[in-house]
Amino acid sequence: MQQDPQAGTPLPDHADPVILTEEELNEILTIRRDKLADLKARGRDPFWQVLYPVDNTTSNIHARFDELEGKPVSIAGRIMSRRIMGKASFFDLHDRDGKVQVYARIDALGEEVYEEFKKMDLGDLVGLQGEVFRTHKGEISVKANEITLLAKSLRPLPEKWHGLKDVDLRYRQRYLDLIVNPEVRRTFILRSRILRELRGFLDERGFLEVETPILGTIAGGANARPFITHHNTLDMDMFLRIAPELYLKRLIVGGLERVYEIGRNFRNEGISIKHNPEFTAFELYEAYRDYNYMMDFVETLISTLAKKVLGTTTITYQGTPIELAAPWRRATTLQLVQEATGIDFDLIETHEAARKAAQSIGVHIKPDATWGLVLNEVYEARVEHTLIQPTFVIDFPVEISPLTKKKVTDARLTERFEVIIGGREYGCAYSELNDPIDQKERFLDQARRREAGDEEANMMDEDFVTALEYGMPPTGGLGIGIDRLVMLFADAYSIRDVLLFPTMKSMK
RNA sequence: GAGCCAUUAGCUCAGCUGGUAGAGCACAUGACUUUUAAUCAUGGUGUCCGGAGUUCGACUCUCCGAUGGCUCACCA
């Protein structure tokens, strides 16, 4: 490693009392900065290190111990715990996917290097070369014959045994959370694997991954309040997307036939253990398919992902056993509401009778709610949270489904289903509305709702109607919340546990 | 947006009925060449979240604020 020839001259910054900050008064911080200053003064500034010839990882050393025993390896990582016993020491080196114990002794390293090693701190990043062996107590280890400080850690890490528990700090300083809480790292590795397997599954089936605008002048494709931003040179307000749906269906019109997008949506709504203002949506469209096909597709997709990523379709979410293997139950909203409440909405013919029926069982509804809105309210209030094993809930009212084909047999309902697991919605799919005249009417209906004060009603998208006028094949569409899927697979209680950097208030 | 709860050393947490604070880890010094939450001895950790008030005296009581958590609302 090259060292700067002028290294002997610099003075420690904090030696000047004028720029001594309050923070540096802390004993531990001061000592670590002093150690760094000492290294600099001796021409050994660790921050001049630019590379290290790493040729192995800690997990590989464990996995292939039999063939690596007695062989030299070169690894690098963070010192996470130390047991110094005079002229010999052990420490744990953590790298990206594991840790290994390192044995450092003065006669292997030489006096100078060993003394430098003893001055290193927990949290320092080092590279080392040594031989793989097993200790008397049986622990796979590396006997170091060279250790190089690659970066100095100037702050003490959170406690080694209890880790970092303060939830606020864990989210705001996720890097610390990742350093000291191994299960957090596992969750995000799992998240990456889920996405990789999802893409593989779709690739095998001939889907094209596409990217559509996040920034636009119409926020369509869902019922939600958008974030508003401003473009300076165009001098116009723009929206962050709430769903990619209308763009993806334009691509179906364009003849791409099988497309999907995995990307961020933004909704200007409340934050909860199930909601983050930005979240990752997966939407897929396949021409010449309907929602029945999509049910088979979803069953296969989720159970395949579980098998590939978790090795099983039998999982436990927050203590509740869930079986993800196909087939899943399929039941209509009408059936499920009748099962749960005894009320058969199919036989209710007027909006007023529907409202009275809901009120009779104590479900709160708006005074002008229509039959379909009431049915949906009752479903959400009395059914959704009770569906623990994977269930396709089928045929939602037309009022809440402005982009979905109506059922040929019942114009009050649409060919739409939701995927419910553990009482939560994981996805939604439908036979896409491709009738431009009907679509325009639905947009106009939504526009009336907007004017009546419903900020979540869909915005009119004239160009989307124009696209449909050129002809869109019958198409099955699907949307799945990736964050919630990761929560399910990782057994995470809060959405924030599967987002590396969840949305937080700014500290004042 | 509402209610409840929390905030004390770098981290994890104690702190009684109001008398200006403790432990473990981490850190420092010393001992120790197979330890693994290493051990042993010695030592110092501090804007008690911020501000105001009550009081002779506030970590402790009251009010205001900040941040977070939970529940609810919102959110298909």
Short mmCIF file of N, CA and C (backbone and C1' of nucleotides) in Angstrom, two decimals, chain B residues 11-66:
data_model
loop_
_atom_site.label_atom_id
_atom_site.label_comp_id
_atom_site.label_asym_id
_atom_site.label_seq_id
_atom_site.Cartn_x
_atom_site.Cartn_y
_atom_site.Cartn_z
P C B 11 -26.53 6.43 22.02
"O5'" C B 11 -26.53 4.84 22.15
"C5'" C B 11 -26.53 4.04 20.97
"C4'" C B 11 -26.42 2.58 21.36
"C3'" C B 11 -27.52 2.08 22.29
"O3'" C B 11 -28.67 1.68 21.56
"C1'" C B 11 -25.41 1.43 23.14
P U B 12 -30.10 1.72 22.26
"O5'" U B 12 -29.99 0.60 23.39
"C5'" U B 12 -30.03 -0.78 23.03
"C4'" U B 12 -30.05 -1.63 24.29
"C3'" U B 12 -31.10 -1.22 25.31
"O3'" U B 12 -32.38 -1.73 24.97
"C1'" U B 12 -29.03 -1.57 26.40
P C B 13 -33.69 -1.03 25.54
"O5'" C B 13 -33.52 -1.32 27.09
"C5'" C B 13 -33.89 -0.37 28.05
"C4'" C B 13 -33.27 -0.78 29.35
"C3'" C B 13 -33.80 -0.04 30.57
"O3'" C B 13 -35.02 -0.63 31.00
"C1'" C B 13 -31.44 -0.10 30.65
P A B 14 -35.97 0.17 32.01
"O5'" A B 14 -35.17 -0.06 33.36
"C5'" A B 14 -35.14 0.93 34.30
"C4'" A B 14 -34.39 0.45 35.52
"C3'" A B 14 -34.63 1.35 36.72
"O3'" A B 14 -35.79 0.98 37.42
"C1'" A B 14 -32.32 1.09 36.39
P G B 15 -36.97 2.07 37.61
"O5'" G B 15 -36.23 3.22 38.45
"C5'" G B 15 -35.73 2.94 39.74
"C4'" G B 15 -34.86 4.07 40.20
"C3'" G B 15 -35.50 5.45 40.15
"O3'" G B 15 -36.36 5.70 41.23
"C1'" G B 15 -33.35 5.56 39.20
P C B 16 -37.44 6.86 41.06
"O5'" C B 16 -38.50 6.59 42.19
"C5'" C B 16 -39.38 5.46 42.10
"C4'" C B 16 -39.89 5.12 43.47
"C3'" C B 16 -40.27 6.32 44.32
"O3'" C B 16 -41.39 6.00 45.13
"C1'" C B 16 -38.59 5.06 45.41
P U B 17 -42.82 6.57 44.73
"O5'" U B 17 -42.80 8.02 45.39
"C5'" U B 17 -43.90 8.90 45.20
"C4'" U B 17 -43.82 10.02 46.22
"C3'" U B 17 -42.54 10.86 46.17
"O3'" U B 17 -42.86 12.20 46.48
"C1'" U B 17 -42.76 9.88 48.31
P G B 18 -42.65 13.34 45.43
"O5'" G B 18 -41.07 13.44 45.39
"C5'" G B 18 -40.34 13.09 44.22
"C4'" G B 18 -39.10 13.94 44.14
"C3'" G B 18 -38.30 13.99 45.44
"O3'" G B 18 -36.92 14.17 45.10
"C1'" G B 18 -38.98 16.16 44.87
P G B 19 -35.79 13.24 45.76
"O5'" G B 19 -34.65 14.30 46.11
"C5'" G B 19 -33.95 15.00 45.08
"C4'" G B 19 -32.79 15.77 45.66
"C3'" G B 19 -31.81 14.94 46.47
"O3'" G B 19 -30.54 15.59 46.41
"C1'" G B 19 -32.83 16.50 47.89
P U B 20 -29.44 15.23 45.34
"O5'" U B 20 -29.73 16.19 44.09
"C5'" U B 20 -30.34 15.68 42.93
"C4'" U B 20 -29.42 15.88 41.72
"C3'" U B 20 -27.93 15.69 42.01
"O3'" U B 20 -27.36 14.94 40.98
"C1'" U B 20 -28.27 17.73 40.88
P A B 21 -26.05 14.10 41.10
"O5'" A B 21 -26.76 12.78 41.58
"C5'" A B 21 -26.03 11.60 41.74
"C4'" A B 21 -26.79 10.50 41.04
"C3'" A B 21 -25.87 9.50 40.34
"O3'" A B 21 -25.62 8.45 41.24
"C1'" A B 21 -27.63 10.18 38.89
P G B 22 -24.17 8.18 41.69
"O5'" G B 22 -24.02 6.63 41.49
"C5'" G B 22 -23.79 6.11 40.21
"C4'" G B 22 -24.62 4.89 40.03
"C3'" G B 22 -24.07 3.92 39.00
"O3'" G B 22 -23.07 3.09 39.57
"C1'" G B 22 -26.36 4.29 38.59
P A B 23 -21.96 2.45 38.62
"O5'" A B 23 -22.73 1.18 38.02
"C5'" A B 23 -23.22 0.17 38.88
"C4'" A B 23 -23.94 -0.88 38.08
"C3'" A B 23 -23.19 -1.40 36.86
"O3'" A B 23 -22.26 -2.40 37.22
"C1'" A B 23 -25.41 -0.88 36.25
P G B 24 -20.94 -2.60 36.33
"O5'" G B 24 -21.50 -3.31 35.02
"C5'" G B 24 -22.00 -4.64 35.07
"C4'" G B 24 -22.59 -5.01 33.73
"C3'" G B 24 -21.67 -4.77 32.53
"O3'" G B 24 -20.75 -5.83 32.34
"C1'" G B 24 -23.79 -3.86 32.08
P C B 25 -19.33 -5.54 31.72
"O5'" C B 25 -19.64 -5.16 30.19
"C5'" C B 25 -20.12 -6.15 29.29
"C4'" C B 25 -20.60 -5.50 28.02
"C3'" C B 25 -19.55 -4.70 27.24
"O3'" C B 25 -18.72 -5.53 26.44
"C1'" C B 25 -21.53 -3.45 27.40
P A B 26 -17.20 -5.18 26.25
"O5'" A B 26 -17.24 -3.73 25.58
"C5'" A B 26 -17.58 -3.56 24.21
"C4'" A B 26 -17.64 -2.09 23.87
"C3'" A B 26 -16.37 -1.31 24.14
"O3'" A B 26 -15.42 -1.43 23.10
"C1'" A B 26 -18.19 -0.15 25.05
P C B 27 -13.89 -1.47 23.43
"O5'" C B 27 -13.63 -0.04 24.09
"C5'" C B 27 -13.71 1.14 23.32
"C4'" C B 27 -13.39 2.33 24.18
"C3'" C B 27 -12.07 2.25 24.93
"O3'" C B 27 -10.97 2.59 24.10
"C1'" C B 27 -13.75 2.97 26.41
P A B 28 -9.59 1.86 24.28
"O5'" A B 28 -9.04 2.58 25.59
"C5'" A B 28 -8.72 3.97 25.57
"C4'" A B 28 -8.20 4.39 26.92
"C3'" A B 28 -7.09 3.50 27.47
"O3'" A B 28 -5.83 3.87 26.95
"C1'" A B 28 -8.73 3.85 29.13
P U B 29 -4.73 2.75 26.71
"O5'" U B 29 -4.25 2.42 28.20
"C5'" U B 29 -3.55 3.39 28.95
"C4'" U B 29 -3.28 2.86 30.33
"C3'" U B 29 -2.70 1.45 30.40
"O3'" U B 29 -1.31 1.42 30.12
"C1'" U B 29 -4.44 1.65 31.98
P G B 30 -0.72 0.11 29.39
"O5'" G B 30 -0.78 -0.99 30.52
"C5'" G B 30 0.06 -0.87 31.66
"C4'" G B 30 -0.30 -1.90 32.70
"C3'" G B 30 -0.27 -3.36 32.26
"O3'" G B 30 1.05 -3.87 32.15
"C1'" G B 30 -2.18 -2.97 33.59
P A B 31 1.31 -5.08 31.13
"O5'" A B 31 0.60 -6.32 31.85
"C5'" A B 31 1.10 -6.80 33.08
"C4'" A B 31 0.30 -8.00 33.53
"C3'" A B 31 0.16 -9.11 32.48
"O3'" A B 31 1.32 -9.92 32.41
"C1'" A B 31 -1.93 -8.70 33.53
P C B 32 1.88 -10.34 30.97
"O5'" C B 32 0.87 -11.47 30.52
"C5'" C B 32 0.75 -12.67 31.30
"C4'" C B 32 -0.50 -13.40 30.90
"C3'" C B 32 -0.65 -13.67 29.40
"O3'" C B 32 0.09 -14.81 28.99
"C1'" C B 32 -2.67 -12.82 30.26
P U B 33 0.89 -14.74 27.57
"O5'" U B 33 0.06 -15.76 26.68
"C5'" U B 33 -1.26 -15.45 26.23
"C4'" U B 33 -1.54 -16.24 24.98
"C3'" U B 33 -1.34 -17.74 25.14
"O3'" U B 33 -2.32 -18.38 24.34
"C1'" U B 33 0.01 -16.94 23.39
P U B 34 -3.10 -19.65 24.88
"O5'" U B 34 -4.31 -19.76 23.86
"C5'" U B 34 -5.42 -18.85 23.94
"C4'" U B 34 -6.66 -19.55 23.46
"C3'" U B 34 -6.94 -20.88 24.17
"O3'" U B 34 -8.34 -21.03 24.28
"C1'" U B 34 -6.73 -21.25 21.86
P U B 35 -9.07 -21.27 25.67
"O5'" U B 35 -10.10 -20.05 25.80
"C5'" U B 35 -9.68 -18.82 26.36
"C4'" U B 35 -10.24 -17.68 25.55
"C3'" U B 35 -11.73 -17.75 25.27
"O3'" U B 35 -12.50 -17.33 26.38
"C1'" U B 35 -10.59 -17.15 23.30
P U B 36 -13.95 -17.98 26.63
"O5'" U B 36 -14.81 -17.52 25.38
"C5'" U B 36 -15.17 -16.15 25.22
"C4'" U B 36 -15.82 -15.95 23.87
"C3'" U B 36 -17.09 -16.76 23.63
"O3'" U B 36 -18.17 -16.07 24.18
"C1'" U B 36 -15.66 -16.90 21.74
P A B 37 -19.58 -16.68 24.41
"O5'" A B 37 -20.52 -15.38 24.35
"C5'" A B 37 -20.42 -14.44 23.29
"C4'" A B 37 -20.23 -13.03 23.81
"C3'" A B 37 -19.09 -12.87 24.82
"O3'" A B 37 -18.50 -11.59 24.66
"C1'" A B 37 -21.09 -12.16 25.79
P A B 38 -17.07 -11.53 23.98
"O5'" A B 38 -16.12 -12.50 24.84
"C5'" A B 38 -15.56 -12.02 26.04
"C4'" A B 38 -15.03 -13.20 26.80
"C3'" A B 38 -14.65 -12.90 28.25
"O3'" A B 38 -15.78 -12.87 29.09
"C1'" A B 38 -12.94 -14.17 27.23
P U B 39 -15.87 -11.77 30.26
"O5'" U B 39 -14.72 -12.26 31.23
"C5'" U B 39 -14.79 -13.53 31.87
"C4'" U B 39 -13.52 -13.81 32.60
"C3'" U B 39 -13.10 -12.73 33.61
"O3'" U B 39 -13.80 -12.86 34.83
"C1'" U B 39 -11.24 -13.34 32.30
P C B 40 -14.21 -11.52 35.66
"O5'" C B 40 -12.82 -11.08 36.30
"C5'" C B 40 -12.14 -11.98 37.17
"C4'" C B 40 -10.79 -11.42 37.53
"C3'" C B 40 -10.76 -9.94 37.93
"O3'" C B 40 -11.22 -9.73 39.25
"C1'" C B 40 -8.99 -10.39 36.45
P A B 41 -12.00 -8.36 39.64
"O5'" A B 41 -10.80 -7.32 39.72
"C5'" A B 41 -9.77 -7.50 40.68
"C4'" A B 41 -8.70 -6.46 40.49
"C3'" A B 41 -9.19 -5.02 40.38
"O3'" A B 41 -9.50 -4.45 41.63
"C1'" A B 41 -7.61 -5.44 38.69
P U B 42 -10.70 -3.38 41.78
"O5'" U B 42 -10.09 -2.07 41.11
"C5'" U B 42 -8.96 -1.44 41.69
"C4'" U B 42 -8.41 -0.40 40.76
"C3'" U B 42 -9.41 0.65 40.27
"O3'" U B 42 -9.68 1.66 41.22
"C1'" U B 42 -8.12 -0.12 38.44
P G B 43 -11.13 2.39 41.21
"O5'" G B 43 -11.06 3.31 39.90
"C5'" G B 43 -10.11 4.37 39.85
"C4'" G B 43 -10.14 5.02 38.49
"C3'" G B 43 -11.50 5.58 38.07
"O3'" G B 43 -11.75 6.84 38.67
"C1'" G B 43 -10.52 4.40 36.27
P G B 44 -13.28 7.25 39.05
"O5'" G B 44 -13.78 8.01 37.75
"C5'" G B 44 -13.29 9.32 37.45
"C4'" G B 44 -13.58 9.66 36.02
"C3'" G B 44 -15.05 9.62 35.61
"O3'" G B 44 -15.80 10.75 36.00
"C1'" G B 44 -13.80 8.45 34.01
P U B 45 -17.34 10.46 36.40
"O5'" U B 45 -17.97 9.75 35.13
"C5'" U B 45 -18.78 10.44 34.21
"C4'" U B 45 -18.19 10.38 32.82
"C3'" U B 45 -19.19 10.70 31.71
"O3'" U B 45 -18.55 11.47 30.71
"C1'" U B 45 -18.31 8.52 31.38
P G B 46 -18.86 13.06 30.69
"O5'" G B 46 -20.44 13.20 30.58
"C5'" G B 46 -21.12 12.73 29.42
"C4'" G B 46 -22.62 12.88 29.57
"C3'" G B 46 -23.11 14.29 29.92
"O3'" G B 46 -24.25 14.56 29.15
"C1'" G B 46 -23.92 12.74 31.51
P U B 47 -24.14 15.47 27.83
"O5'" U B 47 -25.10 16.71 28.10
"C5'" U B 47 -25.00 17.45 29.30
"C4'" U B 47 -26.24 18.29 29.48
"C3'" U B 47 -27.55 17.58 29.13
"O3'" U B 47 -28.58 18.05 29.98
"C1'" U B 47 -27.35 19.51 27.83
P C B 48 -28.82 17.48 31.40
"O5'" C B 48 -29.39 16.05 31.08
"C5'" C B 48 -30.66 15.93 30.45
"C4'" C B 48 -31.13 14.52 30.58
"C3'" C B 48 -32.63 14.43 30.83
"O3'" C B 48 -33.12 13.30 30.11
"C1'" C B 48 -31.47 13.32 32.56
P C B 49 -34.52 13.41 29.42
"O5'" C B 49 -34.24 14.28 28.12
"C5'" C B 49 -33.21 13.92 27.20
"C4'" C B 49 -33.36 14.75 25.95
"C3'" C B 49 -33.72 16.21 26.22
"O3'" C B 49 -32.58 16.99 26.52
"C1'" C B 49 -35.19 15.33 24.60
P G B 50 -32.75 18.21 27.52
"O5'" G B 50 -33.45 19.32 26.62
"C5'" G B 50 -32.77 19.86 25.50
"C4'" G B 50 -33.65 20.91 24.85
"C3'" G B 50 -34.19 21.97 25.80
"O3'" G B 50 -33.25 23.00 26.05
"C1'" G B 50 -35.94 21.15 24.46
P G B 51 -33.31 23.75 27.45
"O5'" G B 51 -34.67 24.59 27.38
"C5'" G B 51 -34.79 25.66 26.46
"C4'" G B 51 -36.19 26.23 26.48
"C3'" G B 51 -36.70 26.69 27.85
"O3'" G B 51 -36.20 27.96 28.23
"C1'" G B 51 -38.38 25.44 26.78
P A B 52 -36.07 28.29 29.79
"O5'" A B 52 -37.59 28.45 30.26
"C5'" A B 52 -38.33 29.59 29.88
"C4'" A B 52 -39.79 29.42 30.24
"C3'" A B 52 -40.10 29.33 31.74
"O3'" A B 52 -40.10 30.59 32.39
"C1'" A B 52 -41.28 27.65 30.60
P G B 53 -39.70 30.62 33.95
"O5'" G B 53 -40.92 29.88 34.67
"C5'" G B 53 -42.21 30.49 34.69
"C4'" G B 53 -43.25 29.52 35.21
"C3'" G B 53 -43.14 29.16 36.68
"O3'" G B 53 -43.68 30.16 37.52
"C1'" G B 53 -43.55 27.20 35.41
P U B 54 -43.09 30.37 38.99
"O5'" U B 54 -43.62 29.08 39.77
"C5'" U B 54 -45.00 28.91 40.01
"C4'" U B 54 -45.24 27.61 40.75
"C3'" U B 54 -44.39 27.43 42.00
"O3'" U B 54 -44.92 28.11 43.13
"C1'" U B 54 -44.35 25.44 40.70
P U B 55 -43.96 29.02 44.05
"O5'" U B 55 -43.00 27.93 44.71
"C5'" U B 55 -43.53 26.93 45.56
"C4'" U B 55 -42.47 25.90 45.86
"C3'" U B 55 -41.15 26.46 46.37
"O3'" U B 55 -41.20 26.76 47.76
"C1'" U B 55 -40.74 24.83 44.71
P C B 56 -40.56 28.15 48.26
"O5'" C B 56 -39.01 27.88 48.14
"C5'" C B 56 -38.08 28.97 48.25
"C4'" C B 56 -36.68 28.41 48.33
"C3'" C B 56 -36.32 27.38 47.27
"O3'" C B 56 -35.91 28.00 46.06
"C1'" C B 56 -35.70 26.54 49.38
P G B 57 -36.42 27.43 44.65
"O5'" G B 57 -35.75 25.99 44.60
"C5'" G B 57 -34.34 25.88 44.43
"C4'" G B 57 -33.90 24.44 44.59
"C3'" G B 57 -34.56 23.45 43.65
"O3'" G B 57 -33.93 23.44 42.38
"C1'" G B 57 -34.59 22.58 45.85
P A B 58 -34.80 23.14 41.03
"O5'" A B 58 -35.30 21.64 41.22
"C5'" A B 58 -34.37 20.57 41.32
"C4'" A B 58 -34.84 19.41 40.45
"C3'" A B 58 -34.87 19.73 38.95
"O3'" A B 58 -34.62 18.52 38.23
"C1'" A B 58 -37.04 19.23 39.67
P C B 59 -33.14 18.13 37.78
"O5'" C B 59 -33.36 16.78 36.97
"C5'" C B 59 -33.77 16.81 35.62
"C4'" C B 59 -34.46 15.52 35.26
"C3'" C B 59 -35.83 15.31 35.92
"O3'" C B 59 -36.84 15.94 35.17
"C1'" C B 59 -34.52 13.33 36.10
P U B 60 -38.06 16.67 35.90
"O5'" U B 60 -38.74 15.50 36.75
"C5'" U B 60 -39.33 14.37 36.10
"C4'" U B 60 -39.76 13.37 37.14
"C3'" U B 60 -40.86 13.89 38.07
"O3'" U B 60 -41.80 12.86 38.31
"C1'" U B 60 -38.95 13.22 39.33
P C B 61 -43.17 12.85 37.46
"O5'" C B 61 -43.94 14.15 38.02
"C5'" C B 61 -44.77 14.05 39.17
"C4'" C B 61 -45.42 15.39 39.45
"C3'" C B 61 -45.90 16.15 38.21
"O3'" C B 61 -47.17 15.68 37.77
"C1'" C B 61 -44.71 17.62 39.62
P U B 62 -47.58 15.78 36.23
"O5'" U B 62 -47.87 17.34 36.03
"C5'" U B 62 -48.97 17.95 36.69
"C4'" U B 62 -49.05 19.41 36.27
"C3'" U B 62 -49.00 19.66 34.77
"O3'" U B 62 -50.26 19.49 34.16
"C1'" U B 62 -47.50 21.12 35.86
P C B 63 -50.32 19.01 32.61
"O5'" C B 63 -49.90 20.32 31.81
"C5'" C B 63 -50.73 21.47 31.84
"C4'" C B 63 -50.02 22.63 31.17
"C3'" C B 63 -49.54 22.37 29.75
"O3'" C B 63 -50.57 22.49 28.79
"C1'" C B 63 -47.83 23.43 30.97
P C B 64 -50.47 21.64 27.41
"O5'" C B 64 -49.33 22.41 26.60
"C5'" C B 64 -49.53 23.74 26.15
"C4'" C B 64 -48.26 24.28 25.52
"C3'" C B 64 -47.66 23.41 24.43
"O3'" C B 64 -48.31 23.55 23.19
"C1'" C B 64 -45.95 24.10 25.90
P G B 65 -48.34 22.30 22.16
"O5'" G B 65 -46.81 22.13 21.72
"C5'" G B 65 -46.21 23.10 20.88
"C4'" G B 65 -44.73 22.89 20.79
"C3'" G B 65 -44.27 21.60 20.14
"O3'" G B 65 -44.38 21.62 18.74
"C1'" G B 65 -42.97 22.03 22.06
P A B 66 -44.48 20.23 17.90
"O5'" A B 66 -43.02 19.61 18.03
"C5'" A B 66 -41.91 20.27 17.44
"C4'" A B 66 -40.66 19.45 17.66
"C3'" A B 66 -40.76 17.99 17.23
"O3'" A B 66 -40.55 17.85 15.84
"C1'" A B 66 -39.83 18.10 19.39
#
